[in-house]
């Protein structure tokens, strides 16, 4: 890592060239790294150095990201920056803004509270192994957070991410704009849209321009993410703007819901609807008034409009950042040809069904839009469940009911939602890549938490995160119950980032998918290794493929519901 100590930087003037030295050689003082916008001052903790809250771009409301305003004095990158505006913050954040500023001390970072939100939120965090070798350059892993493109942030570590960084990788996380502030179209914006996606692309460009200064190798960049972050990886894999910005990809529980077959012209009504939810009438001055409103009004209007079939949380086809939706891009072979790991958890949506928030594979707000459907909510009885299936799926209802029987309505709804939102798309992408001879590996995570959580929810959405990041993960409130698996998974992920192959001596061999008709996946659980995909899972997803592709056009689907 190219660093100088704080005292040396002052003595030689900040504007001078920064000397080359490894992180291990900086015994005293705080770490200073020179970026394209200016020097940043980090700190050391245990076996890593951290640089937090670095601006990677700046953007006005509903404007494309630009280079950040440069600075001269070292930026104190010792605390996380504000999160992007959203309805709620991460549950593990501490309600304090006290700055932590030191070197060679145990990690005791204080997260900004959920209330510390700002539209000036485009910040990147960099975690570097203390013994990184400048000559070789460490592999780089860029994490994209989930949260349905509505919430979440890149400040997800209340304790150091030593498990992954300790495997010799440079870890990068970042924020991107969310909800109607990030995924928005409006008649007065012409073709500008997908602001949150452009933020992600700007972050990857920042990595290419700066990561070498931190000891990372810009030719070994792996993007990885979970849930909407996994969907973002899929989207970036087919975006025409991301060629050569990354070299491997990992998708954890990516959802097909975040990329739809909707053009920016067809989506402009979404911006008008959000404005009306704010109390701003449609017309020539609507966008101007929306620009002047507090961001809290837009966040509130986002949630209100979603109750009426408006979904400002998806990427649209704009002819610039996206030429097609992500699934179609993979099916047609328009994805970047880089190695990929992709997979899901065994019981993704179990944790969402405790409050009956889904029915027949659909979120309840969609079903409650029409009296005909809302009469059968919640689907806790066989009669209600079957009526919802017949009214939603119409001519395909008998096939759906044979795969997801009505005598177990909640179990069938959960399995349907897990398939529709996560597994079906995952299998489609993996099989399409394998059919073209591309390097793709498919996994299923099956490790359950101990106790009541495991018994009730199984291997639920997001539970794999502690096994990748260790106790630093925001999901670590569900503790790791299989430390050996955690070590294996972080090794698979870091090996893949290093050489494009997760395998290494001492690990069960994980092979690429051999063909488009492969019926095996790699189990990551109490037992690790290749297993046949259960016959009922194959049958459900084969039948579901054509039916669930309708979800790529939510506005059309909503119109059919209401007709």
Short mmCIF file of C-alpha atoms in Angstrom, two decimals, residues 88-494:
data_model
loop_
_atom_site.label_atom_id
_atom_site.label_comp_id
_atom_site.label_asym_id
_atom_site.label_seq_id
_atom_site.Cartn_x
_atom_site.Cartn_y
_atom_site.Cartn_z
CA UNK A 88 -34.97 2.94 7.94
CA UNK A 89 -31.35 2.24 8.75
CA UNK A 90 -29.52 -0.95 9.58
CA UNK A 91 -30.58 -2.45 12.90
CA UNK A 92 -27.02 -2.90 14.12
CA UNK A 93 -26.09 0.77 13.91
CA UNK A 94 -25.18 2.63 17.08
CA UNK A 95 -26.98 5.86 17.93
CA UNK A 96 -23.87 8.01 18.19
CA UNK A 97 -21.75 10.08 15.81
CA UNK A 98 -18.59 10.17 17.92
CA UNK A 99 -15.58 10.06 15.63
CA UNK A 100 -13.07 7.29 16.08
CA UNK A 101 -9.58 8.38 15.11
CA UNK A 102 -6.51 6.30 15.90
CA UNK A 103 -3.99 3.80 14.64
CA UNK A 104 -2.79 0.50 16.09
CA UNK A 105 -5.86 0.14 18.32
CA UNK A 106 -8.57 -2.55 18.53
CA UNK A 107 -11.56 -1.91 16.31
CA UNK A 108 -14.21 0.16 18.04
CA UNK A 109 -15.81 1.89 15.09
CA UNK A 110 -19.00 3.83 15.78
CA UNK A 111 -21.55 3.65 13.00
CA UNK A 112 -23.56 6.71 11.99
CA UNK A 113 -27.12 6.34 13.26
CA UNK A 114 -30.01 5.60 10.88
CA UNK A 115 -31.05 9.24 11.24
CA UNK A 116 -27.73 10.44 9.78
CA UNK A 117 -28.81 10.44 6.17
CA UNK A 118 -27.77 12.74 3.37
CA UNK A 119 -28.02 12.97 -0.38
CA UNK A 120 -24.26 13.55 -0.20
CA UNK A 121 -23.82 9.84 0.52
CA UNK A 122 -21.66 8.48 -2.29
CA UNK A 123 -18.85 7.17 -0.10
CA UNK A 124 -16.55 4.18 -0.37
CA UNK A 125 -14.87 2.17 2.40
CA UNK A 126 -11.60 0.28 1.87
CA UNK A 127 -10.24 -2.49 4.13
CA UNK A 128 -6.66 -3.58 3.45
CA UNK A 129 -4.65 -6.52 4.84
CA UNK A 130 -1.88 -5.18 7.05
CA UNK A 131 0.71 -7.27 5.21
CA UNK A 132 -0.43 -6.53 1.66
CA UNK A 133 2.41 -6.85 -0.85
CA UNK A 134 2.65 -3.86 -3.19
CA UNK A 135 4.78 -5.76 -5.68
CA UNK A 136 2.19 -8.48 -6.27
CA UNK A 137 -1.03 -6.56 -5.64
CA UNK A 138 -3.85 -8.12 -3.67
CA UNK A 139 -7.11 -9.30 -5.25
CA UNK A 140 -9.97 -6.86 -4.75
CA UNK A 141 -13.51 -7.75 -3.68
CA UNK A 142 -16.17 -5.06 -4.15
CA UNK A 143 -19.28 -5.67 -2.04
CA UNK A 144 -22.68 -4.36 -3.21
CA UNK A 145 -25.20 -4.20 -0.39
CA UNK A 146 -28.76 -5.48 -0.60
CA UNK A 147 -32.02 -4.00 0.60
CA UNK A 148 -34.41 -4.19 -2.39
CA UNK A 149 -32.85 -0.97 -3.81
CA UNK A 150 -34.88 0.76 -1.08
CA UNK A 151 -32.62 0.59 1.98
CA UNK A 152 -29.23 -0.59 3.18
CA UNK A 153 -25.72 0.83 3.01
CA UNK A 154 -22.07 -0.07 2.65
CA UNK A 155 -21.31 0.66 6.32
CA UNK A 156 -22.18 -2.86 7.37
CA UNK A 157 -19.35 -3.70 9.74
CA UNK A 158 -19.67 -2.92 13.43
CA UNK A 159 -16.57 -5.07 13.97
CA UNK A 160 -13.63 -5.51 11.58
CA UNK A 161 -14.18 -7.74 8.52
CA UNK A 162 -11.03 -9.65 9.41
CA UNK A 163 -12.27 -13.05 8.24
CA UNK A 164 -12.35 -12.08 4.57
CA UNK A 165 -9.60 -9.46 4.62
CA UNK A 166 -7.48 -11.92 6.58
CA UNK A 167 -7.55 -14.18 3.52
CA UNK A 168 -5.42 -11.61 1.70
CA UNK A 169 -8.01 -9.56 -0.21
CA UNK A 170 -8.68 -5.83 -0.32
CA UNK A 171 -12.36 -5.34 0.51
CA UNK A 172 -14.33 -2.36 -0.85
CA UNK A 173 -17.88 -1.38 0.10
CA UNK A 174 -19.91 1.66 -0.95
CA UNK A 175 -23.28 3.42 -0.87
CA UNK A 176 -25.54 4.08 -3.84
CA UNK A 177 -28.76 6.07 -4.16
CA UNK A 178 -31.96 4.22 -3.30
CA UNK A 179 -35.70 4.23 -3.95
CA UNK A 180 -37.11 7.11 -5.97
CA UNK A 181 -33.88 9.05 -5.47
CA UNK A 182 -31.90 6.30 -7.19
CA UNK A 183 -34.29 4.37 -9.46
CA UNK A 184 -36.57 6.91 -11.05
CA UNK A 185 -37.87 8.16 -14.37
CA UNK A 186 -39.91 11.27 -15.19
CA UNK A 187 -41.06 12.96 -18.43
CA UNK A 188 -38.95 16.07 -17.69
CA UNK A 189 -35.78 14.01 -17.20
CA UNK A 190 -35.89 12.80 -20.80
CA UNK A 191 -33.86 9.56 -20.85
CA UNK A 192 -32.01 9.99 -17.55
CA UNK A 193 -32.75 7.15 -15.13
CA UNK A 194 -31.04 4.36 -13.17
CA UNK A 195 -29.13 6.84 -11.00
CA UNK A 196 -28.35 4.18 -8.40
CA UNK A 197 -26.92 1.92 -11.10
CA UNK A 198 -24.75 4.75 -12.42
CA UNK A 199 -23.51 5.22 -8.83
CA UNK A 200 -22.46 1.57 -8.77
CA UNK A 201 -20.62 2.00 -12.06
CA UNK A 202 -18.92 5.15 -10.74
CA UNK A 203 -17.74 3.20 -7.68
CA UNK A 204 -16.22 0.52 -9.93
CA UNK A 205 -14.45 3.20 -11.95
CA UNK A 206 -13.10 4.68 -8.72
CA UNK A 207 -11.72 1.26 -7.85
CA UNK A 208 -9.96 1.01 -11.21
CA UNK A 209 -8.41 4.45 -10.77
CA UNK A 210 -7.44 4.23 -7.10
CA UNK A 211 -7.23 0.73 -5.68
CA UNK A 212 -3.60 0.21 -6.68
CA UNK A 213 -2.68 2.98 -4.22
CA UNK A 214 -4.18 0.82 -1.45
CA UNK A 215 -2.25 -2.28 -2.50
CA UNK A 216 -5.01 -3.80 -4.63
CA UNK A 217 -4.68 -5.17 -8.14
CA UNK A 218 -7.11 -3.39 -10.53
CA UNK A 219 -6.88 -6.37 -12.90
CA UNK A 220 -8.27 -8.73 -10.23
CA UNK A 221 -11.57 -7.16 -9.21
CA UNK A 222 -14.45 -9.37 -8.08
CA UNK A 223 -17.90 -7.87 -7.60
CA UNK A 224 -20.18 -9.67 -5.16
CA UNK A 225 -23.48 -8.94 -3.48
CA UNK A 226 -26.51 -10.42 -1.77
CA UNK A 227 -30.24 -10.03 -2.48
CA UNK A 228 -30.64 -6.73 -4.37
CA UNK A 229 -26.84 -6.55 -4.26
CA UNK A 230 -26.75 -9.93 -5.99
CA UNK A 231 -29.24 -8.62 -8.53
CA UNK A 232 -26.94 -5.62 -9.03
CA UNK A 233 -24.11 -8.03 -9.86
CA UNK A 234 -26.35 -9.70 -12.46
CA UNK A 235 -27.27 -6.28 -13.87
CA UNK A 236 -23.65 -5.13 -14.01
CA UNK A 237 -22.79 -8.39 -15.80
CA UNK A 238 -24.98 -7.34 -18.75
CA UNK A 239 -24.53 -3.56 -18.68
CA UNK A 240 -22.66 -2.27 -21.75
CA UNK A 241 -20.93 0.32 -19.52
CA UNK A 242 -19.06 -2.11 -17.27
CA UNK A 243 -16.70 -3.95 -19.61
CA UNK A 244 -13.27 -4.39 -17.98
CA UNK A 245 -14.41 -2.81 -14.70
CA UNK A 246 -14.41 -6.24 -13.01
CA UNK A 247 -13.07 -9.70 -13.76
CA UNK A 248 -15.13 -12.14 -11.68
CA UNK A 249 -18.58 -12.08 -10.09
CA UNK A 250 -20.39 -13.72 -7.17
CA UNK A 251 -24.18 -13.61 -6.85
CA UNK A 252 -25.68 -14.49 -3.47
CA UNK A 253 -29.48 -14.83 -3.59
CA UNK A 254 -29.94 -12.40 -6.47
CA UNK A 255 -33.53 -11.42 -7.23
CA UNK A 256 -34.91 -11.11 -10.76
CA UNK A 257 -37.30 -8.43 -9.47
CA UNK A 258 -34.69 -5.64 -9.66
CA UNK A 259 -34.27 -5.72 -13.46
CA UNK A 260 -37.37 -5.61 -15.61
CA UNK A 261 -38.33 -5.50 -19.26
CA UNK A 262 -39.51 -1.90 -18.95
CA UNK A 263 -38.11 0.99 -20.98
CA UNK A 264 -37.45 4.39 -19.50
CA UNK A 265 -40.30 5.83 -21.59
CA UNK A 266 -42.71 3.27 -20.18
CA UNK A 267 -41.48 4.03 -16.65
CA UNK A 268 -41.89 7.81 -16.67
CA UNK A 269 -45.32 7.56 -15.08
CA UNK A 270 -43.54 6.29 -11.94
CA UNK A 271 -41.96 9.70 -11.36
CA UNK A 272 -45.29 11.41 -11.89
CA UNK A 273 -46.96 9.04 -9.43
CA UNK A 274 -44.30 9.65 -6.77
CA UNK A 275 -44.79 13.39 -7.21
CA UNK A 276 -48.54 13.03 -6.78
CA UNK A 277 -47.93 10.99 -3.62
CA UNK A 278 -45.95 14.01 -2.38
CA UNK A 279 -48.95 16.24 -3.08
CA UNK A 280 -47.36 17.78 -6.19
CA UNK A 281 -49.70 17.76 -9.17
CA UNK A 282 -48.55 16.49 -12.53
CA UNK A 283 -47.54 19.23 -14.93
CA UNK A 284 -44.65 21.32 -16.26
CA UNK A 285 -43.44 22.39 -12.80
CA UNK A 286 -43.80 19.04 -11.01
CA UNK A 287 -40.17 17.93 -11.28
CA UNK A 288 -38.85 21.35 -10.22
CA UNK A 289 -41.02 21.29 -7.09
CA UNK A 290 -39.91 17.73 -6.35
CA UNK A 291 -36.27 18.80 -6.61
CA UNK A 292 -36.87 21.51 -4.01
CA UNK A 293 -38.66 19.24 -1.51
CA UNK A 294 -36.90 17.70 1.53
CA UNK A 295 -35.62 14.22 0.75
CA UNK A 296 -37.74 12.86 3.61
CA UNK A 297 -40.84 13.77 1.59
CA UNK A 298 -39.58 11.71 -1.34
CA UNK A 299 -38.74 8.73 0.87
CA UNK A 300 -42.23 8.86 2.39
CA UNK A 301 -43.86 9.21 -1.03
CA UNK A 302 -41.86 6.21 -2.27
CA UNK A 303 -43.44 3.99 0.36
CA UNK A 304 -46.91 5.45 -0.20
CA UNK A 305 -46.73 4.98 -3.96
CA UNK A 306 -45.65 1.35 -3.59
CA UNK A 307 -48.98 0.66 -1.91
CA UNK A 308 -50.61 1.66 -5.21
CA UNK A 309 -48.59 -0.43 -7.62
CA UNK A 310 -45.69 1.99 -8.18
CA UNK A 311 -42.25 0.38 -7.89
CA UNK A 312 -39.36 2.90 -7.84
CA UNK A 313 -36.85 0.19 -6.97
CA UNK A 314 -35.94 -1.42 -10.30
CA UNK A 315 -33.52 -0.81 -13.16
CA UNK A 316 -35.04 0.24 -16.47
CA UNK A 317 -33.89 -0.18 -20.06
CA UNK A 318 -32.46 3.20 -21.06
CA UNK A 319 -30.25 2.27 -24.02
CA UNK A 320 -27.17 3.45 -22.12
CA UNK A 321 -26.68 1.57 -18.87
CA UNK A 322 -29.02 -1.26 -19.92
CA UNK A 323 -29.99 -2.56 -23.36
CA UNK A 324 -32.17 -5.35 -21.96
CA UNK A 325 -33.25 -6.78 -18.64
CA UNK A 326 -30.67 -8.89 -16.84
CA UNK A 327 -32.29 -12.31 -17.32
CA UNK A 328 -32.79 -11.77 -21.05
CA UNK A 329 -29.20 -10.56 -21.31
CA UNK A 330 -27.92 -13.83 -19.85
CA UNK A 331 -30.27 -15.97 -21.93
CA UNK A 332 -29.10 -14.23 -25.11
CA UNK A 333 -25.42 -14.41 -24.17
CA UNK A 334 -24.98 -10.65 -23.83
CA UNK A 335 -23.29 -10.93 -20.45
CA UNK A 336 -19.60 -10.21 -19.89
CA UNK A 337 -17.58 -13.38 -20.17
CA UNK A 338 -16.07 -13.56 -16.69
CA UNK A 339 -16.13 -16.47 -14.20
CA UNK A 340 -19.11 -16.46 -11.88
CA UNK A 341 -20.32 -18.13 -8.68
CA UNK A 342 -24.09 -18.00 -8.21
CA UNK A 343 -26.45 -19.57 -5.69
CA UNK A 344 -29.26 -19.28 -3.17
CA UNK A 345 -30.22 -20.29 0.35
CA UNK A 346 -32.49 -23.26 0.92
CA UNK A 347 -35.36 -21.38 2.59
CA UNK A 348 -34.94 -17.83 1.32
CA UNK A 349 -38.38 -16.44 2.15
CA UNK A 350 -39.35 -18.40 5.26
CA UNK A 351 -38.43 -15.44 7.44
CA UNK A 352 -40.92 -13.22 5.56
CA UNK A 353 -43.90 -15.50 6.03
CA UNK A 354 -44.17 -15.22 9.80
CA UNK A 355 -46.33 -12.13 9.30
CA UNK A 356 -48.11 -13.51 6.22
CA UNK A 357 -46.55 -10.75 4.12
CA UNK A 358 -46.69 -12.80 0.92
CA UNK A 359 -49.39 -14.87 -0.71
CA UNK A 360 -49.19 -17.10 -3.75
CA UNK A 361 -45.75 -15.77 -4.56
CA UNK A 362 -46.92 -12.15 -4.52
CA UNK A 363 -46.26 -9.35 -2.00
CA UNK A 364 -49.48 -8.49 -0.20
CA UNK A 365 -49.56 -4.84 -1.35
CA UNK A 366 -50.01 -6.12 -4.91
CA UNK A 367 -52.84 -8.42 -3.90
CA UNK A 368 -54.59 -5.77 -1.83
CA UNK A 369 -54.91 -3.41 -4.79
CA UNK A 370 -58.13 -5.06 -5.94
CA UNK A 371 -61.13 -6.07 -3.81
CA UNK A 372 -61.35 -9.34 -5.72
CA UNK A 373 -57.92 -10.43 -4.49
CA UNK A 374 -57.78 -8.71 -1.10
CA UNK A 375 -60.81 -10.73 -0.01
CA UNK A 376 -58.55 -13.79 0.17
CA UNK A 377 -55.70 -12.24 2.17
CA UNK A 378 -53.99 -13.64 4.18
CA UNK A 379 -53.64 -17.07 2.55
CA UNK A 380 -53.69 -18.96 5.82
CA UNK A 381 -56.47 -21.28 4.71
CA UNK A 382 -56.67 -23.71 1.83
CA UNK A 383 -59.67 -21.85 0.39
CA UNK A 384 -57.97 -18.45 0.40
CA UNK A 385 -54.74 -19.79 -1.04
CA UNK A 386 -56.47 -21.66 -3.86
CA UNK A 387 -58.65 -18.67 -4.76
CA UNK A 388 -55.60 -16.41 -4.99
CA UNK A 389 -53.77 -18.89 -7.22
CA UNK A 390 -56.76 -19.29 -9.55
CA UNK A 391 -57.37 -15.56 -9.89
CA UNK A 392 -53.71 -14.64 -10.35
CA UNK A 393 -52.46 -17.50 -12.52
CA UNK A 394 -55.72 -18.16 -14.38
CA UNK A 395 -55.01 -20.75 -17.10
CA UNK A 396 -51.86 -21.95 -15.36
CA UNK A 397 -53.55 -22.35 -11.97
CA UNK A 398 -53.93 -26.14 -12.09
CA UNK A 399 -50.26 -26.57 -12.92
CA UNK A 400 -49.26 -24.22 -10.09
CA UNK A 401 -51.51 -26.02 -7.61
CA UNK A 402 -50.02 -29.37 -8.58
CA UNK A 403 -46.54 -28.03 -7.83
CA UNK A 404 -47.47 -25.93 -4.81
CA UNK A 405 -50.51 -27.69 -3.25
CA UNK A 406 -53.21 -25.82 -1.36
CA UNK A 407 -53.32 -28.23 1.58
CA UNK A 408 -50.18 -26.52 2.95
CA UNK A 409 -50.78 -22.89 1.98
CA UNK A 410 -47.98 -21.15 3.88
CA UNK A 411 -45.37 -23.77 2.99
CA UNK A 412 -46.45 -23.66 -0.66
CA UNK A 413 -46.41 -19.86 -0.72
CA UNK A 414 -42.91 -19.79 0.77
CA UNK A 415 -41.55 -22.32 -1.70
CA UNK A 416 -43.21 -20.49 -4.59
CA UNK A 417 -41.77 -17.15 -3.48
CA UNK A 418 -38.29 -18.62 -2.98
CA UNK A 419 -38.40 -20.07 -6.49
CA UNK A 420 -40.01 -17.07 -8.18
CA UNK A 421 -37.81 -14.42 -6.65
CA UNK A 422 -34.51 -16.27 -6.29
CA UNK A 423 -34.01 -19.86 -7.44
CA UNK A 424 -35.71 -19.90 -10.85
CA UNK A 425 -33.70 -16.94 -12.11
CA UNK A 426 -30.52 -18.33 -10.59
CA UNK A 427 -30.95 -21.66 -12.41
CA UNK A 428 -31.79 -19.88 -15.67
CA UNK A 429 -28.62 -17.80 -15.51
CA UNK A 430 -26.38 -20.70 -14.47
CA UNK A 431 -27.74 -23.04 -17.14
CA UNK A 432 -27.52 -20.39 -19.87
CA UNK A 433 -23.87 -19.71 -19.06
CA UNK A 434 -23.02 -23.40 -18.79
CA UNK A 435 -24.71 -24.10 -22.12
CA UNK A 436 -22.27 -21.72 -23.79
CA UNK A 437 -19.30 -23.29 -22.04
CA UNK A 438 -18.77 -20.33 -19.71
CA UNK A 439 -17.15 -20.67 -16.30
CA UNK A 440 -20.02 -20.79 -13.79
CA UNK A 441 -20.41 -22.56 -10.44
CA UNK A 442 -23.78 -23.12 -8.75
CA UNK A 443 -24.28 -23.49 -4.99
CA UNK A 444 -27.04 -24.06 -2.44
CA UNK A 445 -26.45 -22.87 1.13
CA UNK A 446 -28.12 -25.24 3.63
CA UNK A 447 -26.59 -24.43 7.02
CA UNK A 448 -29.34 -23.58 9.54
CA UNK A 449 -28.88 -21.45 12.65
CA UNK A 450 -29.28 -23.24 15.94
CA UNK A 451 -32.35 -23.13 18.15
CA UNK A 452 -35.75 -21.64 17.41
CA UNK A 453 -34.56 -19.57 14.43
CA UNK A 454 -33.35 -22.65 12.59
CA UNK A 455 -36.43 -24.68 13.47
CA UNK A 456 -38.85 -21.96 12.38
CA UNK A 457 -37.10 -20.34 9.43
CA UNK A 458 -34.53 -22.86 8.20
CA UNK A 459 -31.73 -21.45 6.05
CA UNK A 460 -33.30 -18.05 5.55
CA UNK A 461 -32.44 -15.09 3.33
CA UNK A 462 -29.10 -13.53 4.21
CA UNK A 463 -27.98 -16.13 6.73
CA UNK A 464 -24.93 -16.99 4.62
CA UNK A 465 -23.41 -13.53 5.21
CA UNK A 466 -21.70 -14.33 8.54
CA UNK A 467 -20.17 -17.36 6.83
CA UNK A 468 -18.58 -15.08 4.23
CA UNK A 469 -17.62 -12.08 6.36
CA UNK A 470 -17.39 -13.63 9.82
CA UNK A 471 -18.74 -11.89 12.90
CA UNK A 472 -18.35 -8.50 11.20
CA UNK A 473 -21.50 -9.11 9.15
CA UNK A 474 -24.61 -7.15 10.02
CA UNK A 475 -26.38 -10.53 10.13
CA UNK A 476 -24.07 -11.82 12.87
CA UNK A 477 -26.84 -11.47 15.45
CA UNK A 478 -27.56 -15.02 14.22
CA UNK A 479 -24.22 -16.48 15.30
CA UNK A 480 -22.09 -18.82 13.25
CA UNK A 481 -22.89 -22.39 14.28
CA UNK A 482 -20.41 -24.12 11.96
CA UNK A 483 -16.99 -22.38 12.16
CA UNK A 484 -15.42 -24.91 9.80
CA UNK A 485 -17.95 -23.99 7.09
CA UNK A 486 -17.28 -20.28 7.66
CA UNK A 487 -13.58 -20.87 7.08
CA UNK A 488 -14.31 -22.91 3.95
CA UNK A 489 -16.72 -20.35 2.46
CA UNK A 490 -14.44 -17.37 3.05
CA UNK A 491 -11.64 -19.46 1.51
CA UNK A 492 -13.73 -20.37 -1.55
CA UNK A 493 -14.72 -16.71 -2.03
CA UNK A 494 -11.19 -15.32 -1.58
#
